[in-house]
Amino acid sequence: EMASSRRLHAWRDAPTEAERRLMTLAMSSRLYLLAETGPTSFIIKQPSSNDSSDNNNNNNNSNSNNHTSGKYRVFIGSRQRCSCSKPSAKKASLCVHIFFVMLKVLRVSPDNPLAWQASLLDSEVDDILFSRYYRRSDGVQRNRNNTGGNSNGSNGNARSSRIRRVKRRPLEEEDVCPICQDDMVAKRHALIYCRVSCGKSVHAKCMQEWADHRQSTGQEITCPVYMLSISTAVVRVFLFFLSNCGI
């Protein structure tokens, strides 16, 4: 969804009370970022309310926002929109999925007025994306420092018949799961890590969601951080681990 040099919906100095509640839900609920189909286009999954492995706030999320479990497409730009509702040229409609992308994926502060705008300008989108790129670049540099400058697969080939063993990268305070965007330091959920690419950790349940989505769309299972293909042998070991741990 491309942004614009003019705002399609009027600027608002404060969110509505309903939007404040949705912002709170987006920050506290466990949703999954399954794909980015462009710099401003995202596929988000909302788990079912009876999924005991996710936090109880998702129950409130479904009831309060009238959304069922499933996958939704979120577009950020001149008209903030999500496939969970029909777009309207006259009425702004922000949902928990849009707030999830704005607040947790793009890391816009809840106090920043851009977080609750129904329409963003080109310059505003550029600023948000630049800030994200800067954070990612900083994270990549730190990872290179921790792994001796090599974050690629074995000899640059992630499909090597030899499975490259990468040491687990120590968790840092600011580390979040690349899929659900939640903190990992608290260790509320089981963690696994990428053994063939970057050594970064991810929630085991989130990786299962990521792998399921990639397989269901005919794509290779990749590291969710560096998007390198993971060898078939590693995938088999990973899926065996998940199925036998009941995650």
Coordinates of C-alpha atoms in Angstrom, one line a residue:
E1 CA 0.0 0.0 0.0
M2 CA 1.8 3.1 -1.2
A3 CA 1.8 6.2 0.9
S4 CA 0.9 9.6 -0.4
S5 CA 1.9 13.3 -0.2
R6 CA -1.6 14.1 1.1
R7 CA -3.5 12.5 4.0
L8 CA -6.6 10.5 3.1
H9 CA -7.9 10.6 6.6
A10 CA -7.6 13.7 8.9
W11 CA -4.8 13.9 11.4
R12 CA -5.9 13.0 14.9
D13 CA -4.2 14.2 18.1
A14 CA -5.4 11.3 20.2
P15 CA -6.8 7.7 19.6
T16 CA -10.3 6.8 20.5
E17 CA -10.9 4.8 23.6
A18 CA -11.6 1.7 21.5
E19 CA -8.3 2.2 19.7
R20 CA -6.5 2.5 23.1
R21 CA -7.9 -0.9 24.0
L22 CA -6.8 -2.4 20.7
M23 CA -3.3 -0.9 21.2
T24 CA -3.2 -2.6 24.6
L25 CA -4.4 -5.9 23.1
A26 CA -1.8 -5.7 20.3
M27 CA 1.0 -5.2 22.8
S28 CA -0.1 -8.0 25.1
S29 CA -1.5 -10.6 22.7
R30 CA 0.6 -13.2 20.9
L31 CA 0.2 -12.8 17.2
Y32 CA 2.6 -14.1 14.5
L33 CA 4.4 -12.3 11.7
L34 CA 4.5 -15.0 9.0
A35 CA 5.7 -13.0 6.0
E36 CA 6.6 -9.6 4.7
T37 CA 5.4 -9.4 1.1
G38 CA 6.9 -5.9 0.8
P39 CA 8.3 -3.1 3.0
T40 CA 4.7 -2.1 3.9
S41 CA 2.8 -5.3 3.4
F42 CA 2.6 -8.1 6.1
I43 CA 0.9 -11.4 6.7
I44 CA -0.2 -11.8 10.3
K45 CA -1.7 -14.9 12.0
Q46 CA -4.1 -14.7 14.9
P47 CA -4.2 -18.0 16.7
S48 CA -7.3 -19.7 17.8
S49 CA -8.7 -18.8 21.2
N50 CA -8.4 -22.4 22.4
D51 CA -4.7 -22.6 21.6
S52 CA -3.4 -23.2 25.2
S53 CA 0.2 -22.5 24.1
D54 CA -0.6 -18.8 23.6
N55 CA -1.5 -16.3 26.3
N56 CA -5.0 -15.8 27.4
N57 CA -5.2 -12.3 26.1
N58 CA -5.9 -13.7 22.6
N59 CA -9.3 -14.7 23.9
N60 CA -10.1 -11.2 24.7
N61 CA -8.6 -10.1 21.4
S62 CA -11.0 -12.3 19.4
N63 CA -14.1 -11.3 21.5
S64 CA -13.3 -7.6 21.6
N65 CA -12.3 -7.2 17.9
N66 CA -14.7 -9.7 16.5
H67 CA -12.0 -11.5 14.6
T68 CA -11.7 -15.3 14.2
S69 CA -8.4 -17.1 14.1
G70 CA -6.7 -17.0 10.7
K71 CA -4.2 -15.2 8.5
Y72 CA -4.7 -11.5 7.6
R73 CA -2.9 -9.1 5.3
V74 CA -1.9 -5.7 6.7
F75 CA -1.0 -2.8 4.5
I76 CA 0.7 0.3 5.9
G77 CA 0.5 3.6 4.0
S78 CA -1.9 6.2 2.7
R79 CA -4.8 4.1 3.9
Q80 CA -4.0 1.8 6.9
R81 CA -5.9 -1.4 6.2
C82 CA -6.2 -5.0 7.0
S83 CA -8.0 -7.9 5.3
C84 CA -10.0 -8.6 8.5
S85 CA -12.4 -5.8 7.5
K86 CA -13.6 -4.1 4.3
P87 CA -11.7 -0.9 3.4
S88 CA -13.7 2.3 3.5
A89 CA -12.7 5.6 1.8
K90 CA -14.8 7.5 4.4
K91 CA -14.4 5.7 7.7
A92 CA -11.1 4.9 9.3
S93 CA -10.9 1.4 10.7
L94 CA -7.9 0.4 12.7
C95 CA -7.7 -3.2 14.0
V96 CA -5.5 -5.1 16.4
H97 CA -3.5 -6.5 13.5
I98 CA -2.6 -3.0 12.2
F99 CA -1.6 -2.0 15.7
F100 CA 0.5 -5.2 16.0
V101 CA 2.4 -4.2 12.9
M102 CA 2.8 -0.6 13.9
L103 CA 3.7 -1.1 17.6
K104 CA 5.6 -4.4 17.6
V105 CA 6.9 -5.1 14.1
L106 CA 7.8 -1.5 13.1
R107 CA 8.4 -0.5 16.7
V108 CA 6.5 2.8 16.6
S109 CA 6.1 4.1 20.2
P110 CA 2.5 3.9 21.6
D111 CA 3.0 7.6 22.5
N112 CA 3.8 8.5 18.9
P113 CA 0.7 10.0 17.1
L114 CA 1.7 8.1 14.0
A115 CA 0.8 4.9 15.8
W116 CA -3.0 5.6 15.6
Q117 CA -3.3 7.5 12.3
A118 CA -5.5 5.9 9.7
S119 CA -3.5 7.5 6.9
L120 CA 0.3 8.1 6.6
L121 CA 2.3 10.4 4.4
D122 CA 5.2 9.3 2.3
S123 CA 7.7 11.1 4.6
E124 CA 6.1 9.4 7.7
V125 CA 6.4 5.9 6.2
D126 CA 10.0 6.6 5.1
D127 CA 10.9 7.7 8.7
I128 CA 9.3 4.5 10.1
L129 CA 11.0 2.2 7.7
F130 CA 14.4 4.0 8.1
S131 CA 14.2 3.6 11.8
R132 CA 13.5 -0.1 11.4
Y133 CA 16.3 -0.5 8.9
Y134 CA 18.7 1.2 11.3
R135 CA 17.8 -1.1 14.1
R136 CA 18.2 -4.2 11.9
S137 CA 21.5 -3.0 10.6
D138 CA 22.7 -2.5 14.1
G139 CA 21.6 -6.0 15.1
V140 CA 23.3 -7.5 12.0
Q141 CA 26.6 -5.8 13.0
R142 CA 26.4 -7.0 16.6
N143 CA 25.7 -10.5 15.3
R144 CA 28.7 -10.4 13.0
N145 CA 30.9 -9.3 15.9
N146 CA 29.6 -12.3 18.0
T147 CA 30.1 -14.9 15.2
G148 CA 33.4 -13.8 13.9
G149 CA 32.0 -11.9 10.9
N150 CA 30.2 -14.8 9.2
S151 CA 26.4 -15.1 9.5
N152 CA 26.0 -17.2 6.3
G153 CA 25.7 -20.9 5.9
S154 CA 28.5 -23.4 5.6
N155 CA 31.1 -21.9 3.2
G156 CA 28.3 -19.5 2.0
N157 CA 26.1 -22.5 1.0
A158 CA 23.2 -23.2 3.3
R159 CA 22.4 -26.3 1.3
S160 CA 25.7 -27.9 2.0
S161 CA 25.5 -31.7 2.7
R162 CA 27.4 -31.0 5.9
I163 CA 25.3 -29.4 8.6
R164 CA 27.1 -26.3 9.9
R165 CA 26.9 -26.0 13.6
V166 CA 26.6 -22.4 14.8
K167 CA 26.8 -21.7 18.5
R168 CA 23.8 -20.2 20.2
R169 CA 24.1 -16.4 20.4
P170 CA 23.6 -15.2 23.9
L171 CA 20.3 -13.4 24.5
E172 CA 20.5 -9.6 24.9
E173 CA 18.0 -7.6 26.8
E174 CA 16.6 -6.0 23.7
D175 CA 16.2 -9.3 21.8
V176 CA 12.7 -10.2 20.6
C177 CA 11.4 -13.2 18.8
P178 CA 11.4 -12.3 15.0
I179 CA 7.9 -13.9 14.6
C180 CA 5.8 -12.9 17.5
Q181 CA 7.9 -9.9 18.4
D182 CA 7.8 -10.7 22.1
D183 CA 10.6 -10.5 24.6
M184 CA 12.6 -13.7 24.9
V185 CA 14.7 -12.9 27.9
A186 CA 11.8 -13.6 30.3
K187 CA 11.8 -17.3 29.0
R188 CA 8.1 -17.7 29.3
H189 CA 8.1 -19.9 26.2
A190 CA 10.5 -22.6 25.1
L191 CA 13.4 -21.4 22.8
I192 CA 15.3 -23.0 20.0
Y193 CA 18.0 -21.3 17.9
C194 CA 19.2 -21.3 14.3
R195 CA 22.1 -23.8 14.1
V196 CA 23.0 -23.2 10.5
S197 CA 22.9 -19.5 10.0
C198 CA 23.0 -16.9 12.7
G199 CA 22.7 -18.6 16.1
K200 CA 19.8 -16.3 17.1
S201 CA 17.0 -17.7 19.2
V202 CA 13.3 -17.9 18.4
H203 CA 10.3 -19.2 20.3
A204 CA 9.8 -22.9 19.4
K205 CA 6.1 -22.5 19.0
C206 CA 6.6 -19.5 16.7
M207 CA 9.1 -21.4 14.5
Q208 CA 6.5 -24.1 14.1
E209 CA 4.0 -21.5 12.9
W210 CA 6.6 -20.1 10.5
A211 CA 7.5 -23.6 9.2
D212 CA 3.8 -24.5 8.7
H213 CA 3.1 -21.3 6.8
R214 CA 6.2 -21.7 4.5
Q215 CA 5.2 -25.3 3.8
S216 CA 1.6 -24.5 3.2
T217 CA 2.6 -21.9 0.6
G218 CA 5.1 -24.1 -1.2
Q219 CA 8.1 -22.2 0.1
E220 CA 11.3 -23.5 1.5
I221 CA 11.7 -23.3 5.3
T222 CA 14.2 -20.6 6.1
C223 CA 15.8 -18.9 9.0
P224 CA 13.2 -16.2 10.0
V225 CA 16.1 -13.8 10.7
Y226 CA 18.4 -14.1 7.7
M227 CA 16.0 -15.9 5.3
L228 CA 18.6 -18.5 4.4
S229 CA 17.3 -21.9 3.3
I230 CA 17.6 -24.6 5.9
S231 CA 18.7 -28.0 4.7
T232 CA 16.2 -30.8 4.7
A233 CA 18.1 -32.7 7.3
V234 CA 18.0 -29.8 9.7
V235 CA 14.3 -29.3 9.1
R236 CA 13.6 -33.0 9.9
V237 CA 15.6 -32.7 13.2
F238 CA 13.7 -29.5 14.0
L239 CA 10.2 -30.9 13.3
F240 CA 11.1 -34.1 15.3
F241 CA 12.1 -31.9 18.2
L242 CA 8.8 -30.0 18.1
S243 CA 6.7 -33.1 17.8
N244 CA 8.4 -34.9 20.7
C245 CA 8.4 -32.0 23.0
G246 CA 4.7 -31.3 22.6
I247 CA 5.3 -27.7 21.6

